[in-house]
Amino acid sequence: MNYNTPLSSGFQLVINHLWLSFITLSPDSHPLLSNNHRSSFVNGTWEPDGVTFFIIQGFAGLGEKKIIIFVILLLGYIAILGGNSMIIFALTDPKLNTPMYFFLYNLAFVDIVYTTTTIPKMLSGLLTDVNTISVLACFVQMHFFFKLSVTEVAILTVMAYDRYVAICNPLHYTAVMTRTVRLLLITGAWCFGTFCTLPATSMTWQRSYCGPNVVIHAWCDLSSVRRLVCGDTKIDNIVSIFFAILALLTTGVLILTSYVLIGVSISRMGVAQRLKAFGTCAAHLTVVSIFYSSASFVYISYRVRDKSSSCYIYVRIIVSVLYAALTPFLNPMIYSLRNKELRESIIRMLGRFRPSAVLPTKDINTVS
C-alpha cells in the first residue's frame, strides 16, 4: 500500500496535530512537558515560535483541594487590599505630613500593585481546569512582579536612610529631608527597580518559544518561563543573577550600614532616648527581616536538587506565594501596631464613615 499519497499525508498531518494538542492541554502531562519537545508542529513541519499562550500549572494536580487554597488566598488578598488601602487613606491626614509617613504611603501603594499582578490571576486559575495566559500578558506580569519586588526593597532602603537621619542628625532632619529630597529618593527607588529587572525580562521576551508552553509555577516566574526557551540561556541566567545580586546586595549593604550607624548613635544615648529611638526603628526592622527571610527561603527552594518530584514543585510554589504575599499582608499590622499616631489617624478615618446617631425628636403635633 502506498502511504505517500496526498490523502495519507493529510491524514498523518491531522493525527500529528491532534496528538500535539492533547499533550499540550492535558494537565497530567505538565511535568513531562517541561523537559521534552522543544518545537511545535505547524503546517506539517516543526517550526520555532509556535507558542501563542502559556499554561500556568499552579496547583492543577490538587483536585478538589484547590478550593481550600482559593479561600485562603482570597481572604489574604482582601486583607492585603484592605490593610494597605486603610494606611493610604489614613496617611492623607495633614497631621501625618512627615517624610516617614510619605515613604510608608508609597510602600503601601507598591504592596497593593505588587500583589495585584499575580493573585487575581492565581484566584481565577484555581477555579478552572486549565489556567492559560497570553504570551504578552505573561511577560507583562513577569516584568511588573520583579520590578515591584525590587522597588519595594528599594523603598525599605530609603526608609532606613530616613531613620538614620532622624536619629543620628535630628537637628538637621527637616533641612535634609525636604520635599524635593523625598521625591528624588522615591523616584530613585522606582528607577532602580526598572534598572535591575528590565534587562533580564527583555532578554527573556526576545527568546523563541516553540513548545512546551506549560509554566511550572503559580504565575509567570522568570526562571520557570526561561526553561521553555528553545536555545541556550546561559547568558540570560548570568544577567539575571548579576542584577539579582546587585539589587539585594546594594539594598542590603545600605540598610545594614544605616542600622550600624544608628546603633552606634543609640549606644551614646540615655535609656529613655534609646527606647524612643528603638521604637521608631522596630517596625521597619521587622518588615526588613521578614522580607529578607522569605527571600532566603525562596532562594533555598530553588536550589533543591530533586526538582522533578511533584512535592518539590508544590513546596516551591507555596514558598514563592508566601514570599510574594507575606510582607504586604503583615506591613499594615506591623506599622499600625507600632505607631500610635497612625493608629489614631486610622481611628479618625473610620469615624468619618460611622453613621451619625439618630436623635429622638419630639412630635409637636401630638395632643397632650
CSV table of C-alpha atoms in Angstrom, one decimal:
chain,number,residue,atom,x,y,z
A,1,MET,CA,0.0,0.0,0.0
A,2,ASN,CA,1.3,3.4,-1.0
A,3,TYR,CA,1.5,5.8,2.1
A,4,ASN,CA,2.9,8.7,0.1
A,5,THR,CA,-0.5,9.8,-1.4
A,6,PRO,CA,-1.8,13.2,-0.6
A,7,LEU,CA,-4.7,11.6,1.3
A,8,SER,CA,-2.3,9.6,3.5
A,9,SER,CA,-0.1,12.7,4.2
A,10,GLY,CA,-3.1,14.8,5.1
A,11,PHE,CA,-4.4,12.1,7.4
A,12,GLN,CA,-1.0,11.8,9.1
A,13,LEU,CA,-0.9,15.6,9.5
A,14,VAL,CA,-4.3,15.6,11.3
A,15,ILE,CA,-3.2,12.8,13.6
A,16,ASN,CA,0.1,14.7,14.5
A,17,HIS,CA,-1.8,17.9,15.1
A,18,LEU,CA,-4.4,16.2,17.4
A,19,TRP,CA,-1.6,14.5,19.3
A,20,LEU,CA,0.2,17.8,19.8
A,21,SER,CA,-3.0,19.4,21.1
A,22,PHE,CA,-3.5,16.6,23.5
A,23,ILE,CA,-0.1,16.7,25.1
A,24,THR,CA,-0.2,20.5,25.2
A,25,LEU,CA,-3.5,20.8,27.0
A,26,SER,CA,-3.5,17.7,29.2
A,27,PRO,CA,-2.9,18.8,32.8
A,28,ASP,CA,-1.4,15.4,33.6
A,29,SER,CA,1.4,16.0,31.1
A,30,HIS,CA,2.7,19.2,32.6
A,31,PRO,CA,5.7,17.8,34.4
A,32,LEU,CA,6.8,15.9,31.3
A,33,LEU,CA,6.3,18.9,29.0
A,34,SER,CA,8.8,20.9,31.0
A,35,ASN,CA,11.7,18.7,29.8
A,36,ASN,CA,10.6,17.4,26.3
A,37,HIS,CA,9.7,18.6,22.9
A,38,ARG,CA,11.3,22.0,22.1
A,39,SER,CA,9.3,22.7,18.9
A,40,SER,CA,5.7,23.0,17.6
A,41,PHE,CA,4.0,21.3,14.7
A,42,VAL,CA,2.8,24.0,12.2
A,43,ASN,CA,1.7,23.3,8.6
A,44,GLY,CA,3.2,19.8,8.6
A,45,THR,CA,6.7,20.9,9.8
A,46,TRP,CA,8.4,21.5,13.1
A,47,GLU,CA,9.0,25.3,13.3
A,48,PRO,CA,10.1,27.6,16.1
A,49,ASP,CA,8.0,30.3,17.8
A,50,GLY,CA,4.8,28.2,17.8
A,51,VAL,CA,3.7,29.2,21.3
A,52,THR,CA,0.9,31.8,21.4
A,53,PHE,CA,-0.1,31.3,25.0
A,54,PHE,CA,1.2,29.7,28.2
A,55,ILE,CA,-0.4,27.3,30.6
A,56,ILE,CA,0.1,28.1,34.3
A,57,GLN,CA,0.4,24.8,36.1
A,58,GLY,CA,-0.1,26.2,39.6
A,59,PHE,CA,-2.0,23.8,41.9
A,60,ALA,CA,-3.6,21.9,38.9
A,61,GLY,CA,-2.8,18.5,40.5
A,62,LEU,CA,-4.5,19.1,43.8
A,63,GLY,CA,-8.1,18.5,42.5
A,64,GLU,CA,-10.8,19.5,45.0
A,65,LYS,CA,-8.2,20.7,47.5
A,66,LYS,CA,-7.8,23.8,45.3
A,67,ILE,CA,-10.9,25.3,46.8
A,68,ILE,CA,-9.2,25.5,50.2
A,69,ILE,CA,-6.2,27.3,48.7
A,70,PHE,CA,-8.7,29.6,46.9
A,71,VAL,CA,-10.4,30.6,50.1
A,72,ILE,CA,-7.1,31.2,52.0
A,73,LEU,CA,-5.7,33.2,49.1
A,74,LEU,CA,-8.9,35.2,48.6
A,75,LEU,CA,-9.0,36.1,52.3
A,76,GLY,CA,-5.4,37.0,52.3
A,77,TYR,CA,-5.8,39.2,49.3
A,78,ILE,CA,-8.8,41.0,50.8
A,79,ALA,CA,-6.7,41.6,53.9
A,80,ILE,CA,-3.8,43.0,51.8
A,81,LEU,CA,-6.1,45.3,49.9
A,82,GLY,CA,-8.0,46.4,53.0
A,83,GLY,CA,-5.0,46.9,55.3
A,84,ASN,CA,-2.8,48.8,52.8
A,85,SER,CA,-5.7,50.9,51.5
A,86,MET,CA,-6.5,51.9,55.1
A,87,ILE,CA,-2.9,53.1,55.6
A,88,ILE,CA,-3.1,55.1,52.3
A,89,PHE,CA,-6.3,56.8,53.3
A,90,ALA,CA,-5.1,57.4,56.9
A,91,LEU,CA,-1.9,59.0,55.6
A,92,THR,CA,-3.9,61.6,53.8
A,93,ASP,CA,-4.3,63.1,57.3
A,94,PRO,CA,-2.5,66.5,57.3
A,95,LYS,CA,-1.2,65.7,60.8
A,96,LEU,CA,1.0,62.9,59.3
A,97,ASN,CA,2.9,65.1,56.8
A,98,THR,CA,6.4,63.8,57.6
A,99,PRO,CA,8.9,62.0,55.4
A,100,MET,CA,8.5,58.7,57.3
A,101,TYR,CA,4.7,58.6,56.5
A,102,PHE,CA,5.4,59.7,52.9
A,103,PHE,CA,7.6,56.7,52.4
A,104,LEU,CA,5.1,54.4,54.2
A,105,TYR,CA,2.4,55.7,51.8
A,106,ASN,CA,4.5,54.7,48.8
A,107,LEU,CA,5.3,51.3,50.4
A,108,ALA,CA,1.6,50.6,50.9
A,109,PHE,CA,0.8,51.5,47.3
A,110,VAL,CA,3.6,49.3,46.0
A,111,ASP,CA,2.2,46.4,48.1
A,112,ILE,CA,-1.2,46.7,46.6
A,113,VAL,CA,0.0,46.8,42.9
A,114,TYR,CA,2.6,44.1,43.6
A,115,THR,CA,0.1,41.6,44.8
A,116,THR,CA,-2.4,42.5,42.2
A,117,THR,CA,0.0,41.5,39.4
A,118,THR,CA,-0.3,37.8,40.5
A,119,ILE,CA,-3.0,37.0,43.0
A,120,PRO,CA,-6.1,37.7,40.9
A,121,LYS,CA,-4.8,35.5,38.1
A,122,MET,CA,-4.0,32.8,40.6
A,123,LEU,CA,-7.5,33.0,42.0
A,124,SER,CA,-9.1,32.7,38.6
A,125,GLY,CA,-6.8,29.8,37.8
A,126,LEU,CA,-7.9,27.9,40.9
A,127,LEU,CA,-11.5,27.9,39.6
A,128,THR,CA,-10.6,26.5,36.1
A,129,ASP,CA,-9.2,23.2,34.9
A,130,VAL,CA,-6.6,24.8,32.7
A,131,ASN,CA,-5.2,28.3,33.6
A,132,THR,CA,-4.0,30.0,30.4
A,133,ILE,CA,-2.3,33.3,29.8
A,134,SER,CA,-1.3,35.0,26.6
A,135,VAL,CA,2.4,35.5,25.8
A,136,LEU,CA,2.2,39.3,26.1
A,137,ALA,CA,0.2,39.2,29.4
A,138,CYS,CA,2.7,36.6,30.7
A,139,PHE,CA,5.7,38.9,30.1
A,140,VAL,CA,3.9,42.0,31.4
A,141,GLN,CA,3.1,40.1,34.6
A,142,MET,CA,6.7,38.8,34.9
A,143,HIS,CA,8.2,42.3,34.4
A,144,PHE,CA,6.0,44.1,36.9
A,145,PHE,CA,6.2,41.4,39.5
A,146,PHE,CA,10.0,41.6,39.7
A,147,LYS,CA,10.1,45.4,39.1
A,148,LEU,CA,7.8,46.0,42.1
A,149,SER,CA,9.6,43.4,44.2
A,150,VAL,CA,12.9,45.3,43.7
A,151,THR,CA,11.1,48.7,44.1
A,152,GLU,CA,9.7,47.5,47.5
A,153,VAL,CA,13.2,46.7,48.9
A,154,ALA,CA,14.5,50.0,47.5
A,155,ILE,CA,11.8,51.9,49.4
A,156,LEU,CA,12.7,49.9,52.5
A,157,THR,CA,16.3,51.1,51.9
A,158,VAL,CA,15.1,54.7,51.6
A,159,MET,CA,13.1,54.3,54.8
A,160,ALA,CA,16.3,53.1,56.6
A,161,TYR,CA,18.1,56.2,55.4
A,162,ASP,CA,15.3,58.3,56.7
A,163,ARG,CA,15.5,56.7,60.2
A,164,TYR,CA,19.3,57.2,60.1
A,165,VAL,CA,18.9,61.0,59.5
A,166,ALA,CA,16.1,61.2,62.1
A,167,ILE,CA,18.2,59.5,64.9
A,168,CYS,CA,21.7,60.5,64.1
A,169,ASN,CA,21.1,64.1,62.9
A,170,PRO,CA,17.8,65.1,64.5
A,171,LEU,CA,18.6,68.8,64.4
A,172,HIS,CA,19.2,68.8,60.6
A,173,TYR,CA,16.4,66.3,59.8
A,174,THR,CA,13.9,68.9,58.5
A,175,ALA,CA,16.6,70.6,56.4
A,176,VAL,CA,17.9,67.3,54.9
A,177,MET,CA,14.6,65.5,54.2
A,178,THR,CA,12.9,68.3,52.2
A,179,ARG,CA,10.1,67.6,49.8
A,180,THR,CA,12.4,67.7,46.9
A,181,VAL,CA,14.8,65.1,48.5
A,182,ARG,CA,11.8,62.9,49.3
A,183,LEU,CA,10.6,62.9,45.7
A,184,LEU,CA,14.1,62.3,44.4
A,185,LEU,CA,14.5,59.3,46.8
A,186,ILE,CA,11.2,57.7,45.8
A,187,THR,CA,11.9,58.3,42.1
A,188,GLY,CA,15.3,56.7,42.5
A,189,ALA,CA,13.7,53.7,44.1
A,190,TRP,CA,11.3,53.2,41.2
A,191,CYS,CA,14.1,53.7,38.6
A,192,PHE,CA,16.3,51.3,40.5
A,193,GLY,CA,13.5,48.7,40.2
A,194,THR,CA,13.3,49.2,36.5
A,195,PHE,CA,17.1,49.2,36.0
A,196,CYS,CA,17.5,45.8,37.8
A,197,THR,CA,14.6,44.0,36.1
A,198,LEU,CA,14.3,45.3,32.5
A,199,PRO,CA,17.5,43.7,31.1
A,200,ALA,CA,16.6,40.2,32.3
A,201,THR,CA,12.9,40.3,31.3
A,202,SER,CA,13.5,41.9,28.0
A,203,MET,CA,16.1,39.2,27.1
A,204,THR,CA,13.6,36.5,28.0
A,205,TRP,CA,10.9,38.2,25.9
A,206,GLN,CA,13.2,38.2,22.8
A,207,ARG,CA,13.8,34.4,23.0
A,208,SER,CA,12.0,31.8,20.9
A,209,TYR,CA,9.3,29.6,22.5
A,210,CYS,CA,8.5,26.6,20.4
A,211,GLY,CA,7.0,24.3,23.0
A,212,PRO,CA,6.2,23.1,25.5
A,213,ASN,CA,4.1,26.0,26.9
A,214,VAL,CA,3.5,24.9,30.5
A,215,VAL,CA,4.9,27.2,33.2
A,216,ILE,CA,5.5,25.1,36.3
A,217,HIS,CA,4.7,27.9,38.7
A,218,ALA,CA,1.8,29.8,40.1
A,219,TRP,CA,2.5,32.8,37.8
A,220,CYS,CA,4.9,33.7,35.0
A,221,ASP,CA,8.0,33.4,37.1
A,222,LEU,CA,11.2,34.4,35.2
A,223,SER,CA,13.2,31.2,35.8
A,224,SER,CA,10.2,29.0,35.1
A,225,VAL,CA,9.4,30.7,31.8
A,226,ARG,CA,13.1,30.6,30.8
A,227,ARG,CA,13.1,26.8,31.0
A,228,LEU,CA,10.7,26.8,28.0
A,229,VAL,CA,13.1,28.7,25.7
A,230,CYS,CA,14.3,27.0,22.6
A,231,GLY,CA,18.0,27.6,22.8
A,232,ASP,CA,20.9,28.3,25.1
A,233,THR,CA,20.0,30.5,28.1
A,234,LYS,CA,23.4,30.7,29.8
A,235,ILE,CA,23.8,34.4,29.1
A,236,ASP,CA,20.3,35.1,30.3
A,237,ASN,CA,21.0,33.3,33.6
A,238,ILE,CA,24.2,35.2,34.1
A,239,VAL,CA,22.4,38.6,33.5
A,240,SER,CA,19.6,37.6,35.9
A,241,ILE,CA,21.9,36.5,38.6
A,242,PHE,CA,24.1,39.7,38.2
A,243,PHE,CA,21.1,42.1,38.6
A,244,ALA,CA,19.5,40.0,41.4
A,245,ILE,CA,22.8,40.1,43.4
A,246,LEU,CA,23.1,43.8,42.5
A,247,ALA,CA,19.6,44.6,43.8
A,248,LEU,CA,19.8,42.5,47.0
A,249,LEU,CA,23.5,43.3,47.8
A,250,THR,CA,23.2,47.1,47.2
A,251,THR,CA,20.0,47.5,49.3
A,252,GLY,CA,21.2,45.0,52.0
A,253,VAL,CA,24.5,46.8,52.4
A,254,LEU,CA,22.8,50.3,52.6
A,255,ILE,CA,20.2,49.1,55.1
A,256,LEU,CA,22.9,47.4,57.2
A,257,THR,CA,25.1,50.4,57.1
A,258,SER,CA,22.2,52.7,58.2
A,259,TYR,CA,21.4,50.5,61.2
A,260,VAL,CA,25.1,50.1,62.2
A,261,LEU,CA,25.3,53.9,62.3
A,262,ILE,CA,22.0,54.1,64.2
A,263,GLY,CA,23.3,51.5,66.7
A,264,VAL,CA,26.4,53.5,67.3
A,265,SER,CA,24.4,56.6,67.9
A,266,ILE,CA,21.9,54.9,70.2
A,267,SER,CA,24.7,53.5,72.3
A,268,ARG,CA,25.6,57.0,73.3
A,269,MET,CA,22.1,58.0,74.4
A,270,GLY,CA,20.4,57.6,77.7
A,271,VAL,CA,17.9,54.8,78.5
A,272,ALA,CA,14.8,56.9,77.7
A,273,GLN,CA,16.2,58.1,74.4
A,274,ARG,CA,17.3,54.6,73.5
A,275,LEU,CA,13.8,53.2,74.0
A,276,LYS,CA,12.3,56.0,71.9
A,277,ALA,CA,14.8,55.6,69.1
A,278,PHE,CA,14.4,51.8,69.1
A,279,GLY,CA,10.6,52.3,68.9
A,280,THR,CA,10.9,54.3,65.8
A,281,CYS,CA,13.0,51.6,64.1
A,282,ALA,CA,11.3,48.5,65.4
A,283,ALA,CA,8.5,48.3,62.7
A,284,HIS,CA,10.9,48.9,59.9
A,285,LEU,CA,13.4,46.4,61.2
A,286,THR,CA,10.6,43.8,61.5
A,287,VAL,CA,9.5,44.3,57.9
A,288,VAL,CA,13.1,44.2,56.5
A,289,SER,CA,13.7,40.9,58.5
A,290,ILE,CA,10.5,39.3,57.1
A,291,PHE,CA,11.4,40.4,53.5
A,292,TYR,CA,14.9,39.1,53.5
A,293,SER,CA,14.0,35.9,55.4
A,294,SER,CA,11.2,35.0,52.9
A,295,ALA,CA,13.6,35.8,50.0
A,296,SER,CA,16.2,33.5,51.5
A,297,PHE,CA,13.6,30.6,51.7
A,298,VAL,CA,12.7,31.2,48.0
A,299,TYR,CA,16.4,31.0,47.1
A,300,ILE,CA,16.9,27.8,49.1
A,301,SER,CA,13.8,26.2,47.5
A,302,TYR,CA,15.2,26.9,44.0
A,303,ARG,CA,18.5,25.1,44.9
A,304,VAL,CA,16.9,21.8,45.9
A,305,ARG,CA,18.4,19.0,43.8
A,306,ASP,CA,15.3,16.8,43.3
A,307,LYS,CA,13.3,19.2,41.0
A,308,SER,CA,11.3,16.6,39.2
A,309,SER,CA,9.1,15.5,42.1
A,310,SER,CA,5.6,16.9,42.5
A,311,CYS,CA,6.3,17.5,46.1
A,312,TYR,CA,9.2,19.9,45.2
A,313,ILE,CA,7.0,21.7,42.7
A,314,TYR,CA,4.3,22.4,45.3
A,315,VAL,CA,6.7,23.4,48.0
A,316,ARG,CA,8.5,25.8,45.7
A,317,ILE,CA,5.1,27.3,44.6
A,318,ILE,CA,3.9,27.7,48.2
A,319,VAL,CA,7.2,29.3,49.3
A,320,SER,CA,7.0,31.7,46.4
A,321,VAL,CA,3.4,32.6,47.2
A,322,LEU,CA,4.3,33.3,50.8
A,323,TYR,CA,7.3,35.4,49.7
A,324,ALA,CA,5.0,37.5,47.5
A,325,ALA,CA,2.1,37.9,49.9
A,326,LEU,CA,3.6,37.8,53.4
A,327,THR,CA,5.3,41.2,53.6
A,328,PRO,CA,2.3,43.1,52.0
A,329,PHE,CA,0.0,41.2,54.4
A,330,LEU,CA,2.0,42.0,57.5
A,331,ASN,CA,3.1,45.6,56.7
A,332,PRO,CA,-0.2,47.3,57.8
A,333,MET,CA,-0.4,45.3,61.0
A,334,ILE,CA,3.2,45.9,62.0
A,335,TYR,CA,3.2,49.7,61.3
A,336,SER,CA,-0.3,50.3,62.8
A,337,LEU,CA,0.5,48.3,65.9
A,338,ARG,CA,3.9,50.0,66.5
A,339,ASN,CA,2.8,53.6,65.6
A,340,LYS,CA,0.4,55.5,67.9
A,341,GLU,CA,-0.1,58.4,65.5
A,342,LEU,CA,-1.0,56.1,62.7
A,343,ARG,CA,-3.5,54.2,64.9
A,344,GLU,CA,-5.1,57.4,65.9
A,345,SER,CA,-5.4,58.5,62.3
A,346,ILE,CA,-7.0,55.2,61.3
A,347,ILE,CA,-9.5,55.6,64.1
A,348,ARG,CA,-10.3,59.1,63.0
A,349,MET,CA,-10.7,57.9,59.4
A,350,LEU,CA,-13.0,55.1,60.4
A,351,GLY,CA,-15.0,57.6,62.5
A,352,ARG,CA,-15.8,59.5,59.3
A,353,PHE,CA,-17.7,56.5,57.9
A,354,ARG,CA,-19.6,55.8,61.1
A,355,PRO,CA,-23.3,56.7,60.6
A,356,SER,CA,-24.4,59.5,62.7
A,357,ALA,CA,-26.6,58.7,65.6
A,358,VAL,CA,-30.3,59.5,65.0
A,359,LEU,CA,-31.5,61.6,67.9
A,360,PRO,CA,-35.2,61.2,69.0
A,361,THR,CA,-37.3,64.2,68.1
A,362,LYS,CA,-40.3,65.5,69.9
A,363,ASP,CA,-43.6,65.4,67.9
A,364,ILE,CA,-45.1,68.9,68.3
A,365,ASN,CA,-48.3,67.8,66.8
A,366,THR,CA,-49.1,65.3,69.5
A,367,VAL,CA,-52.0,66.4,71.6
A,368,SER,CA,-51.3,66.0,75.3
